[in-house]
Coordinates of C-alpha atoms and ligand atoms in Angstrom, one line a residue:
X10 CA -43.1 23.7 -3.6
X11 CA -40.1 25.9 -5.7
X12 CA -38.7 28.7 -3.8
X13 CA -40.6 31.1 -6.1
X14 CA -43.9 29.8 -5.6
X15 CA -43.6 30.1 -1.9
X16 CA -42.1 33.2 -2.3
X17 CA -45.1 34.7 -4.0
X18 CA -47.6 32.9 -1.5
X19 CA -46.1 35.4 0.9
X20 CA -45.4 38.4 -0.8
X21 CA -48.7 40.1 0.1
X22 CA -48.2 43.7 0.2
X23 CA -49.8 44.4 3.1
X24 CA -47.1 42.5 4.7
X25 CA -44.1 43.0 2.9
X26 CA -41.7 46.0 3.9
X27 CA -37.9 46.1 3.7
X28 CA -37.6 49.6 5.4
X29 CA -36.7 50.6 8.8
X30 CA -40.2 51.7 10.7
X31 CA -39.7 55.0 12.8
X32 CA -42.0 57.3 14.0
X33 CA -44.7 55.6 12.0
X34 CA -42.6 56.0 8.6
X35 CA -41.1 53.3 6.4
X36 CA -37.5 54.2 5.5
X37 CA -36.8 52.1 2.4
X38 CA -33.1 50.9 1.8
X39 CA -30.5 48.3 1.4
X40 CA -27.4 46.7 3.0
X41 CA -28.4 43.7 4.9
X42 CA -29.2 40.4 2.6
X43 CA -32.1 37.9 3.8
X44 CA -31.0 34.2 2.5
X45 CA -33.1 31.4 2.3
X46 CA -31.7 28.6 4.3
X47 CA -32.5 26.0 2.2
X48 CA -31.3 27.4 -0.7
X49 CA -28.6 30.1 -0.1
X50 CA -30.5 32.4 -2.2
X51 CA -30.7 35.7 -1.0
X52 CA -34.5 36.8 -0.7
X53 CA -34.5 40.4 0.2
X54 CA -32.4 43.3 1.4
X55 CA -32.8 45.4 4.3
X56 CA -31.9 48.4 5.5
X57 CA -28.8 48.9 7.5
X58 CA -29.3 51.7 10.5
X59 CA -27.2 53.8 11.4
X60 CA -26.0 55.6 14.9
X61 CA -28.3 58.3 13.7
X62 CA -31.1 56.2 13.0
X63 CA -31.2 54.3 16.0
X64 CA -31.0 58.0 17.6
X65 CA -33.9 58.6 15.6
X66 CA -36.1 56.0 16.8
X67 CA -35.5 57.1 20.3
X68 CA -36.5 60.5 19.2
X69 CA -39.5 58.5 18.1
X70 CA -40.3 56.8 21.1
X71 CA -39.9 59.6 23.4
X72 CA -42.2 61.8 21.2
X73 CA -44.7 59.4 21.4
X74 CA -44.1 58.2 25.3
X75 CA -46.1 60.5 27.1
X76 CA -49.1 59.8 24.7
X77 CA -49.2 56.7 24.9
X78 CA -48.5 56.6 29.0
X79 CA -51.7 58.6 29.0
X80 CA -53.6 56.1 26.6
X81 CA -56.1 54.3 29.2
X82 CA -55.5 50.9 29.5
X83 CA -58.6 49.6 27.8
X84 CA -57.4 51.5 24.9
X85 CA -54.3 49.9 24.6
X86 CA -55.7 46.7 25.3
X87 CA -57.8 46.9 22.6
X88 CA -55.2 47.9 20.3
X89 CA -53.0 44.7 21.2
X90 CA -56.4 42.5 20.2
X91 CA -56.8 44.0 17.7
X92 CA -53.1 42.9 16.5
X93 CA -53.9 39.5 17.9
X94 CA -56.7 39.2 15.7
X95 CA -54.8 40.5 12.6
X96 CA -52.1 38.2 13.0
X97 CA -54.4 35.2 13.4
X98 CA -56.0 35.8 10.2
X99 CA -52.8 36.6 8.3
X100 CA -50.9 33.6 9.8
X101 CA -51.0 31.5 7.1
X102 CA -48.5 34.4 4.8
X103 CA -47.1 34.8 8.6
X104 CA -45.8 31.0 8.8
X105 CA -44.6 30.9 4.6
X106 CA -42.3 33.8 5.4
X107 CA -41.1 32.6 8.9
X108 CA -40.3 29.2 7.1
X109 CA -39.0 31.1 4.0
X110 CA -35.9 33.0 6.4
X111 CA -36.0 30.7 9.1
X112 CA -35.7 27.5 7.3
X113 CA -38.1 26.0 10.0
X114 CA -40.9 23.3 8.7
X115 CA -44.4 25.3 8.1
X116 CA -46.3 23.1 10.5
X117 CA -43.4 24.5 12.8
X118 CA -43.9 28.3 11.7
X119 CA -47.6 27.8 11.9
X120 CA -47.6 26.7 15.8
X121 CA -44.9 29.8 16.1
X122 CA -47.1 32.2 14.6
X123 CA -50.2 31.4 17.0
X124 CA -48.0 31.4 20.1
X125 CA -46.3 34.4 19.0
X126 CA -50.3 36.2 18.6
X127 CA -50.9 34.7 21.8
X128 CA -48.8 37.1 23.6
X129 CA -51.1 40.3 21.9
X130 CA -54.5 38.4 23.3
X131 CA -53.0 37.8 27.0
X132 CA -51.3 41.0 26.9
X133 CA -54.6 42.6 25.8
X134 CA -55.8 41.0 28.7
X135 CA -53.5 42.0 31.3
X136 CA -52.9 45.4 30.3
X137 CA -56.4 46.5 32.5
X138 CA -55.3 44.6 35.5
X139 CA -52.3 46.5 36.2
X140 CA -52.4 46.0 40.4
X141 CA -51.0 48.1 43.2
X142 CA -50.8 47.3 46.5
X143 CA -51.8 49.0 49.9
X144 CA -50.9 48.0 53.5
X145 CA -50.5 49.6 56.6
X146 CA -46.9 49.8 58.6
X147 CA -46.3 46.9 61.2
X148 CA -46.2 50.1 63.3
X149 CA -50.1 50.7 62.6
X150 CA -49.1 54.3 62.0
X151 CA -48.9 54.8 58.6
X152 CA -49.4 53.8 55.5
X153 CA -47.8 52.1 52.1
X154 CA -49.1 52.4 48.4
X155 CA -47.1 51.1 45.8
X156 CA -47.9 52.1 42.5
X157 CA -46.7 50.6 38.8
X158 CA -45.3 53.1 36.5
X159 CA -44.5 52.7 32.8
X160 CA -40.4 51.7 33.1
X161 CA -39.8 54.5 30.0
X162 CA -38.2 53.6 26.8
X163 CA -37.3 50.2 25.6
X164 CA -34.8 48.4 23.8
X165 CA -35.8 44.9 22.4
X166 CA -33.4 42.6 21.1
X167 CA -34.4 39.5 19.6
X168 CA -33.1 36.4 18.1
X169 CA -33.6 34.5 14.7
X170 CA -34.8 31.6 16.1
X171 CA -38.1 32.3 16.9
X172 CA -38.5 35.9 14.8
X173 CA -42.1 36.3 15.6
X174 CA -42.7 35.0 19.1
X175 CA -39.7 36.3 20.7
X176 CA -40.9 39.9 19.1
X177 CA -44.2 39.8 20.5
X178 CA -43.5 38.3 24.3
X179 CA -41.4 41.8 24.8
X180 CA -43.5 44.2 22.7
X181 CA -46.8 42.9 24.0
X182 CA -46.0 43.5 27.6
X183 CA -44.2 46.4 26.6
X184 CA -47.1 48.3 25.4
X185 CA -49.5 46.5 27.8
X186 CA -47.5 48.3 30.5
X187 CA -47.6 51.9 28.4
X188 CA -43.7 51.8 27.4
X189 CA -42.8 52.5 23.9
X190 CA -40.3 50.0 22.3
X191 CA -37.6 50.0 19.7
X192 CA -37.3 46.3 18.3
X193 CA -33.8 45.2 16.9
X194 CA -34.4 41.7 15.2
X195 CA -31.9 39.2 14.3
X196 CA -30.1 40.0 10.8
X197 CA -30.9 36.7 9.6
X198 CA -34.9 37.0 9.9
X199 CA -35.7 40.9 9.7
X200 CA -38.5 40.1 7.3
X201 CA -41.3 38.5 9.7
X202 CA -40.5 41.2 12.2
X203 CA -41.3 44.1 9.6
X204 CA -44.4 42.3 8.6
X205 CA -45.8 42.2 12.1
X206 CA -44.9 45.9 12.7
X207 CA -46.9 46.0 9.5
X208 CA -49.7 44.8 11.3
X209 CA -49.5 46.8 14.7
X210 CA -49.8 50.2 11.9
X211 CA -52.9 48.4 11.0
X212 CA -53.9 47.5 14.0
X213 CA -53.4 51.1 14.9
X214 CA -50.3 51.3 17.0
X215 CA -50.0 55.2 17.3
X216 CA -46.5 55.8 15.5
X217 CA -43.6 55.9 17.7
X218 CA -45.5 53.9 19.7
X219 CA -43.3 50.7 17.9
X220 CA -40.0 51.3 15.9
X221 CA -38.0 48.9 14.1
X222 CA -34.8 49.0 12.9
X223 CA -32.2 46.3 11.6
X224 CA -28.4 46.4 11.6
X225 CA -25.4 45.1 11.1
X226 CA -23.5 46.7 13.7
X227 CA -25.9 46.3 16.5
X228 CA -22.8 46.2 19.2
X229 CA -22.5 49.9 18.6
X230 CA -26.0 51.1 17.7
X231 CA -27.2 49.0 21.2
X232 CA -24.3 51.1 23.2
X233 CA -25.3 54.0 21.6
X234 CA -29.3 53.7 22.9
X235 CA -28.0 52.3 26.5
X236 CA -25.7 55.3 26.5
X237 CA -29.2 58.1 25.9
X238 CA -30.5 58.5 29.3
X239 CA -33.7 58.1 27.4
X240 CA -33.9 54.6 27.2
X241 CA -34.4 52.8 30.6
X242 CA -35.1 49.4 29.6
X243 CA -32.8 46.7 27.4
X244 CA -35.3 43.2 26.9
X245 CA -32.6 41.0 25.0
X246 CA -33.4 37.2 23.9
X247 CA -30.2 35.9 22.9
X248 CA -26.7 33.9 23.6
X249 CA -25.1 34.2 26.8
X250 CA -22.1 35.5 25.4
X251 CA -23.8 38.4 23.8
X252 CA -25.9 38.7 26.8
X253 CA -22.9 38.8 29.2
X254 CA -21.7 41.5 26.8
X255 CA -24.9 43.4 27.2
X256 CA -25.0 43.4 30.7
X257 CA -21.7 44.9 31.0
X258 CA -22.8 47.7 28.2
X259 CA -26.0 49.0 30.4
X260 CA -24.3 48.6 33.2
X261 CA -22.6 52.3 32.5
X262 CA -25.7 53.9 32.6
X263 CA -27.7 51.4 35.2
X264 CA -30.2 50.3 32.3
X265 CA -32.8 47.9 33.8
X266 CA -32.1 44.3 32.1
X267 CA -34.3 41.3 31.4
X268 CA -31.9 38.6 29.8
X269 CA -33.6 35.4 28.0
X270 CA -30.3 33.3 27.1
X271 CA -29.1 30.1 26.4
X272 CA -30.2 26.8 27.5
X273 CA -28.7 23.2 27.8
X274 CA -32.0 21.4 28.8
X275 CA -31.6 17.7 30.2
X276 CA -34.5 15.0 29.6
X277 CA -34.6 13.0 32.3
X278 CA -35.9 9.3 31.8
X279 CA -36.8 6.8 34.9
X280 CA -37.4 3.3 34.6
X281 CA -41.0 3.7 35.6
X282 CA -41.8 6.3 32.7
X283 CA -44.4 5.7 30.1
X284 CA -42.0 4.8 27.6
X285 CA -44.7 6.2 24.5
X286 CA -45.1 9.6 26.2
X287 CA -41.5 9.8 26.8
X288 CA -41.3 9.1 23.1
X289 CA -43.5 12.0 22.1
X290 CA -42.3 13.8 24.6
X291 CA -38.4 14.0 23.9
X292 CA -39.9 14.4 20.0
X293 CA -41.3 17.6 20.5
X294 CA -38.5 18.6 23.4
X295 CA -35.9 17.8 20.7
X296 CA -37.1 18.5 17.2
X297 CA -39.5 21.6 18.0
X298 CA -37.8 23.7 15.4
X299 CA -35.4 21.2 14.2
X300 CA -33.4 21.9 17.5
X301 CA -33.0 25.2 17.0
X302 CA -34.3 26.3 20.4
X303 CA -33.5 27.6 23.9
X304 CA -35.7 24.6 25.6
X305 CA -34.7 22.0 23.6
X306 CA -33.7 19.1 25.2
X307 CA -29.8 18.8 24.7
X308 CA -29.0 16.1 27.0
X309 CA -31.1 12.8 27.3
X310 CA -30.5 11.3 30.8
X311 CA -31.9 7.5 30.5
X312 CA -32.1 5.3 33.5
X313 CA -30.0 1.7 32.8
X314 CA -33.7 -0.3 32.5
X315 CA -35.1 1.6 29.9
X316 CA -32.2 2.7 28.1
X317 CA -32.0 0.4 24.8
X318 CA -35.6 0.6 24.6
X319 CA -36.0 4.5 24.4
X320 CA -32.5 4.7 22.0
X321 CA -34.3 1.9 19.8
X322 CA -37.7 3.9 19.9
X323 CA -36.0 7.6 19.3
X324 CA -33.9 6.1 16.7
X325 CA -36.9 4.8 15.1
X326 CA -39.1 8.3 15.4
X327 CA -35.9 10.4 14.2
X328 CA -35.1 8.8 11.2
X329 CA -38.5 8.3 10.1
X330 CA -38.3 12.2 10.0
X331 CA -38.2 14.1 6.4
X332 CA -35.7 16.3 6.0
X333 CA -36.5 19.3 3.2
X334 CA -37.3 22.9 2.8
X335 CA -39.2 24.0 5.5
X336 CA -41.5 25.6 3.6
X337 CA -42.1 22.1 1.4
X338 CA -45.6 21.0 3.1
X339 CA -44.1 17.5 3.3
X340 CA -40.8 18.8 5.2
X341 CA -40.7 17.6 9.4
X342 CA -37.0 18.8 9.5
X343 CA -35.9 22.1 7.9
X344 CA -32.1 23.3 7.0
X345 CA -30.2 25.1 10.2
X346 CA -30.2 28.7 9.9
X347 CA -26.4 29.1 8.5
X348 CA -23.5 27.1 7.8
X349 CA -21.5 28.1 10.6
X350 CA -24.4 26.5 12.5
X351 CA -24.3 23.2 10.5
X352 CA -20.1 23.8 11.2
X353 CA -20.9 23.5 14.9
X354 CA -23.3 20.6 15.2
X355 CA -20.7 18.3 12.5
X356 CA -18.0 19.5 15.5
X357 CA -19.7 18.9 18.3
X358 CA -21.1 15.0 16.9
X359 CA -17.5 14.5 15.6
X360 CA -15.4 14.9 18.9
X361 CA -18.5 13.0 20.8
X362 CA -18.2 10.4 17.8
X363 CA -14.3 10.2 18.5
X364 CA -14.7 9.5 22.1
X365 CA -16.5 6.8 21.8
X366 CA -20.4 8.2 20.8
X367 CA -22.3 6.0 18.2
X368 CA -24.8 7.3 15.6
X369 CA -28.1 4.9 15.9
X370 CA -29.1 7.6 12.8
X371 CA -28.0 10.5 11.1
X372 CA -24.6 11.5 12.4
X373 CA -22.7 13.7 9.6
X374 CA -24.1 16.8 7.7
X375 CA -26.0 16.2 4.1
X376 CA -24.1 17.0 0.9
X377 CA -25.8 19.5 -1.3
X378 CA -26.7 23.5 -1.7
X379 CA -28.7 24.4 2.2
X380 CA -27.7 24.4 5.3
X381 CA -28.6 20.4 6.4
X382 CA -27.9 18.8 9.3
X383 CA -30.1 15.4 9.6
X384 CA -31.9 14.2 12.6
X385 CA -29.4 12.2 14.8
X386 CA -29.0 10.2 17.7
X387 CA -26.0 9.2 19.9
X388 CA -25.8 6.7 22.3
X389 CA -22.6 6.1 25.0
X390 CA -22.2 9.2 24.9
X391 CA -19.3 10.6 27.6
X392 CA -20.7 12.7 30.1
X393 CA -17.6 15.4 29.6
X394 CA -18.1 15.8 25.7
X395 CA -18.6 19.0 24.4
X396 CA -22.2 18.5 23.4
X397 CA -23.0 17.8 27.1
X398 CA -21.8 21.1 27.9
X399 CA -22.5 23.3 25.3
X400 CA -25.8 24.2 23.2
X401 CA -26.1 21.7 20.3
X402 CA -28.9 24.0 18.5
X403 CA -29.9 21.3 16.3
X404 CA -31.6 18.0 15.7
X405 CA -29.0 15.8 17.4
X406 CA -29.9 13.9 20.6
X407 CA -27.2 12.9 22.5
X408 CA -28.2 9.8 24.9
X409 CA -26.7 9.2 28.1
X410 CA -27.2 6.4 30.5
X411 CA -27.7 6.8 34.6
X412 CA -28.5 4.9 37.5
X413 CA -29.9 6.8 40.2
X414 CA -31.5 9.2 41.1
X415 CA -29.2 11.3 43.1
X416 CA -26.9 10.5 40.0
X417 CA -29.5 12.1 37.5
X418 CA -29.9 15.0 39.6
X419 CA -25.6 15.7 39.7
X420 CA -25.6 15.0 35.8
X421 CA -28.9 17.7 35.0
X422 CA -27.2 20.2 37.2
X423 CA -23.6 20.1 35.7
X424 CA -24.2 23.0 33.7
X425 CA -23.5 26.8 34.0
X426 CA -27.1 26.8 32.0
X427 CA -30.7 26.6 34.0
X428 CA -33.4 27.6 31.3
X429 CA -35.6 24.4 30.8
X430 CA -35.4 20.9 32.5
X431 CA -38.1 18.1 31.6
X432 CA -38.1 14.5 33.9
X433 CA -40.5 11.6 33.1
X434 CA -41.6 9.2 35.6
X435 CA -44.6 7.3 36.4
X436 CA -44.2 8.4 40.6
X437 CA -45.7 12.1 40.7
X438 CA -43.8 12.2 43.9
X439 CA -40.7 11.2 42.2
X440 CA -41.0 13.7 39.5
X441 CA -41.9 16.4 41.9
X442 CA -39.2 15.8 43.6
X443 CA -36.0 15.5 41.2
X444 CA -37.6 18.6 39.1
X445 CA -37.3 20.6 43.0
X446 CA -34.0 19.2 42.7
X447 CA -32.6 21.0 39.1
X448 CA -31.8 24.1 38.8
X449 CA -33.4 25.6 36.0
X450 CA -36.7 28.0 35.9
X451 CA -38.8 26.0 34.4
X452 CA -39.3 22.1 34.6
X453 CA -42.1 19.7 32.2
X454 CA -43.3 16.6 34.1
X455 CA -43.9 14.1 31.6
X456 CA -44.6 17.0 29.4
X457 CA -42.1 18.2 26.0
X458 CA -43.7 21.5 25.6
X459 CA -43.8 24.5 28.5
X460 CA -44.1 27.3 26.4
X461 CA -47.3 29.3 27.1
X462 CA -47.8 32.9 27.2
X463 CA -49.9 32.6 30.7
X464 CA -46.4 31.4 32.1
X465 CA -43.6 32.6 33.3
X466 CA -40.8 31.8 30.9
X467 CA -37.3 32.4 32.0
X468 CA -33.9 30.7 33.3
X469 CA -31.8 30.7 36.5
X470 CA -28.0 30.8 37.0
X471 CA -26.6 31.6 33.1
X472 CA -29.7 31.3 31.4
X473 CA -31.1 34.5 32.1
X474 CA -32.7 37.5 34.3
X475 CA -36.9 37.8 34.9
X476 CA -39.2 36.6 33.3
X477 CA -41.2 37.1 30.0
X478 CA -45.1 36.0 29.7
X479 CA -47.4 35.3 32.9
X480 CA -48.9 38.0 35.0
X481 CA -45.3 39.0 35.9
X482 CA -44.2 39.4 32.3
X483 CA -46.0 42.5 32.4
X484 CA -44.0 44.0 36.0
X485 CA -40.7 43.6 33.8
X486 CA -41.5 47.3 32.3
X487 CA -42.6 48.5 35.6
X488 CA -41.2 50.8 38.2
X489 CA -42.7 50.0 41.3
X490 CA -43.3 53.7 42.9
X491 CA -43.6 53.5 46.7
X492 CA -45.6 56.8 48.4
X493 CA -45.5 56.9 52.1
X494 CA -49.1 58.8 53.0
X495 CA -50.5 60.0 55.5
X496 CA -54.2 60.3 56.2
Ligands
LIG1 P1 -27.2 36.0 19.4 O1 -26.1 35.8 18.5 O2 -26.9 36.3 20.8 O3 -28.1 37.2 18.8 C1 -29.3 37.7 19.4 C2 -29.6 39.1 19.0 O4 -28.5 39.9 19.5 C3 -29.6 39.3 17.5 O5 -30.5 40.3 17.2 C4 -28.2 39.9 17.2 O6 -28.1 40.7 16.1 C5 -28.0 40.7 18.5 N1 -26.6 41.0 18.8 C6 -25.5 40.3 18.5 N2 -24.4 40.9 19.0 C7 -24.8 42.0 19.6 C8 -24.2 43.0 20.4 N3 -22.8 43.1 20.6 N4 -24.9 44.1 20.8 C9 -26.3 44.1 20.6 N5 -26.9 43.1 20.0 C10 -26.2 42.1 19.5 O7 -28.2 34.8 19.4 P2 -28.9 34.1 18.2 O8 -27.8 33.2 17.6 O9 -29.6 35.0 17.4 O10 -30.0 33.2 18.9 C11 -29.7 31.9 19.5 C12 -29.5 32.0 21.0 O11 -30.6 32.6 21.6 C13 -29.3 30.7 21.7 O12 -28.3 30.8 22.6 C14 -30.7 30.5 22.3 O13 -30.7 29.6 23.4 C15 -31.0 31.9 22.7 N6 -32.5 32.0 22.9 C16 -32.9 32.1 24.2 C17 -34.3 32.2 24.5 C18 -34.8 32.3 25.8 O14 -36.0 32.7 26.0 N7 -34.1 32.1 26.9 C19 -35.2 32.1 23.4 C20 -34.7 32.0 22.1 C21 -33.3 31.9 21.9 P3 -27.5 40.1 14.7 O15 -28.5 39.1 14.2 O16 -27.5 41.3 13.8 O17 -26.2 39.6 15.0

């Protein structure tokens, strides 16, 4: 498939918009380019909001915040399923433009595109079991009701890596709740987040309701909504270091936070582990998105007995891989999302491959116009390299040997990171166990995938604050309001 024949499978007009959405308007305009990873053409242009126009969208959302506060729930539940169902049938133009600015392999896109509508059906769900509480003193005397309020405006901040799904797992509960949001998506994938606000205006989002706006300055249009004493909510799926930076900036005016950052996942392996599952396992841990995400597995922690047997078998499965556009059918492995990604990976492998790291496959970026990095393992791996320490966002797997337990456990925990954490063993008890042991937010038992909207997704120590998805997701754009009564 040629660029320009996948470009025209997606450019349905009902999807496409390059303009900033505010108030229910489209805003045409122009200043931010949209490339095509594999390629390095340029696909689109966006808009590039202002100060003002981020002021704007606050406007928005506060002219449309007591409305929708007052909507009933059912109403707004509908609304979301409505979007749910929308997307589903549209996923097919949904997952060609995902892959066309995310580079990522369709049968990747497609799987993100369901996930990401997921979030609108369990949202829809949710949003009319909003609980309260009631109990009496432990005086007897008097009484406690705690209520859930709408938290007030939102800011949404999402990455490129997942432009749909990390959209919908803040905007879902967001509106669930009765909060109206203003979505800032990454510069590099604007394009799926336009077409889904697209969608809600279909689906019947009241305007205001949902604003979208991209930028290229988004430090000082994001200090500029903190700063309105409007806005009481930042959601931001991102780095660390931007997150750090984030925090600090809605600390001046006490914004509520929730913080999805950075990960640096180990994969345990212990002797007594199916060695198939693991296989197909540290597969999807590792190459979901050719790398390119939070939970992907970015140290592989292999017990001395099965060692050479799971580098032989991962070395077979990732160089069987094909590497192409992702939007090519054919394509398992798309291009990383820039060059200064493909940069990082070829410096992280080099200084692991110059103390002492071998390539079993892959192990140097792929000449040629895109952004290629090819699947790649390394085995003997030092435990201080780089890669073990920082996010490799990419389809290297960097192999390390162990021989204990208590040795496994040190290793998954020498990280400032605690997102995702995945351990394979045949002993349940043993499993149990070392995941109690890591300090991360979310562990898979033999298992490579965790995502589901039903769960809590989220990270301890540096890899975030609360949660997104689950029945708490929603509580994130709550105020709990406590009234002491008497009767
Ligand atoms: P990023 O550089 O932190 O950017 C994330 C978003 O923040 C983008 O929309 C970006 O806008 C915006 N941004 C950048 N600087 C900002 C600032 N000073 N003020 C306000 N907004 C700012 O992250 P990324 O490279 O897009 O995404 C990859 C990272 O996200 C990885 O670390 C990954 O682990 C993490 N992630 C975490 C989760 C999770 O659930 N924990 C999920 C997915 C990804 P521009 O695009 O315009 O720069």
């Amino acid at each position: 498939m040629t660029l320009d024949t996948a470009f025209t499978g997606y450019a349905d007009p009902a999807l496409h918009a390059e303009g900033l959405y505010i108030g229910g308007q489209w805003q045409a305009g122009r200043g931010i380019p949209v490339t095509d990873p594999s390629t390095g053409t340029t696909l689109a242009e966006v808009p590039d909001a202002s100060i003002e126009d981020a002021m704007r969208a606050v406007d928005a959302a506060e002219a449309a915040a007591a409305g929708w506060r007052a909507t009933p729930p059912r109403q707004r539940s509908e609304i979301l399923r409505r979007w749910f169902t929308l997307m589903t049938e549209r996923a097919e133009e949904l997952a060609l433009l995902i892959s066309l600015e995310n580079g990522k392999a369709l049968a990747d896109a497609r799987g993100e595109v369901a996930y990401a509508a997921e979030f609108f059906r369990w949202y829809a769900e949710e949003a009319t079991r909003i609980g309260g509480e009631f109990r009496h003193t432990p005086s007897g005397a008097h009484n406690i009701l705690v209520d859930h309020e709408p938290i007030g405006i939102a800011v949404l901040i999402t990455p490129w890596n997942f432009p749909a799904a990390m959209a919908t797992r803040k905007i879902a509960p967001a509106l669930a709740a009765g909060c109206t949001v203003i979505l800032k998506p990454a510069s590099e994938t604007p394009l799926t987040a336009y077409a889904m606000a697209r969608l809600g205006q279909e689906a019947g989002v009241p305007p205001g309701v949902v604003n979208v706006l991209t930028t290229s300055n988004p430090g000082p249009v994001t200090a500029a909504m903190l700063a309105d004493p409007r806005v009481r909510k930042l959601s931001f799926t991102g780095s660390t270091g931007v997150g750090r930076i984030l925090l600090a900036e809605a600390a001046k005016s006490v914004v509520n936070c929730s913080m999805e950052l950075g990960g640096n996942a180990p994969f345990l392996v212990f002797d007594d582990a199916d060695l198939s599952a693991a296989l197909d396992g540290a597969m999807v841990a590792k190459m979901r998105n050719g790398g390119e995400a939070c939970t992907a597995a970015n140290r592989f922690y292999v017990q001395a007995g099965i060692h050479d047997a799971f580098v032989a078998g991962l070395t077979q499965r990732m160089s069987a891989l094909k590497l192409g556009a992702g939007y090519d059918p054919e394509t398992q492995c798309g291009p990383m999302i820039t060059t200064k990604a493909v940069d990082k990976i070829d410096r992280l492998v080099s200084e692991a491959k110059a103390r002492g790291a071998r390539a079993t496959t892959g192990g140097a970026p792929v000449d040629g116009s895109g952004y290629y990095y090819p699947p790649t393992v390394l085995e003997n791996v030092p435990s201080d390299a780089a890669l073990a320490h920082e996010e490799i966002f990419g389809p290297v797997a960097a192999i390390y040997r162990f021989e204990t337990e208590e040795e496994a456990i040190r290793l998954a925990n020498d990280t400032e990171y605690g997102l995702a954490a995945y351990v394979y063993s045949g002993d349940i008890m043993r499993a149990m166990r070392v995941g109690r042991g890591i300090e991360t937010g979310m562990v898979g038992i033999n298992r490579g995938l965790m995502s589901d909207p039903a769960a809590p997704f989220g990270g301890a120590k540096q890899s975030g604050l609360g949660r997104e998805g689950g029945v708490i997701g929603i509580l994130e754009f709550m105020e709990p309001k406590y009234f002491a009564v008497e009767f």
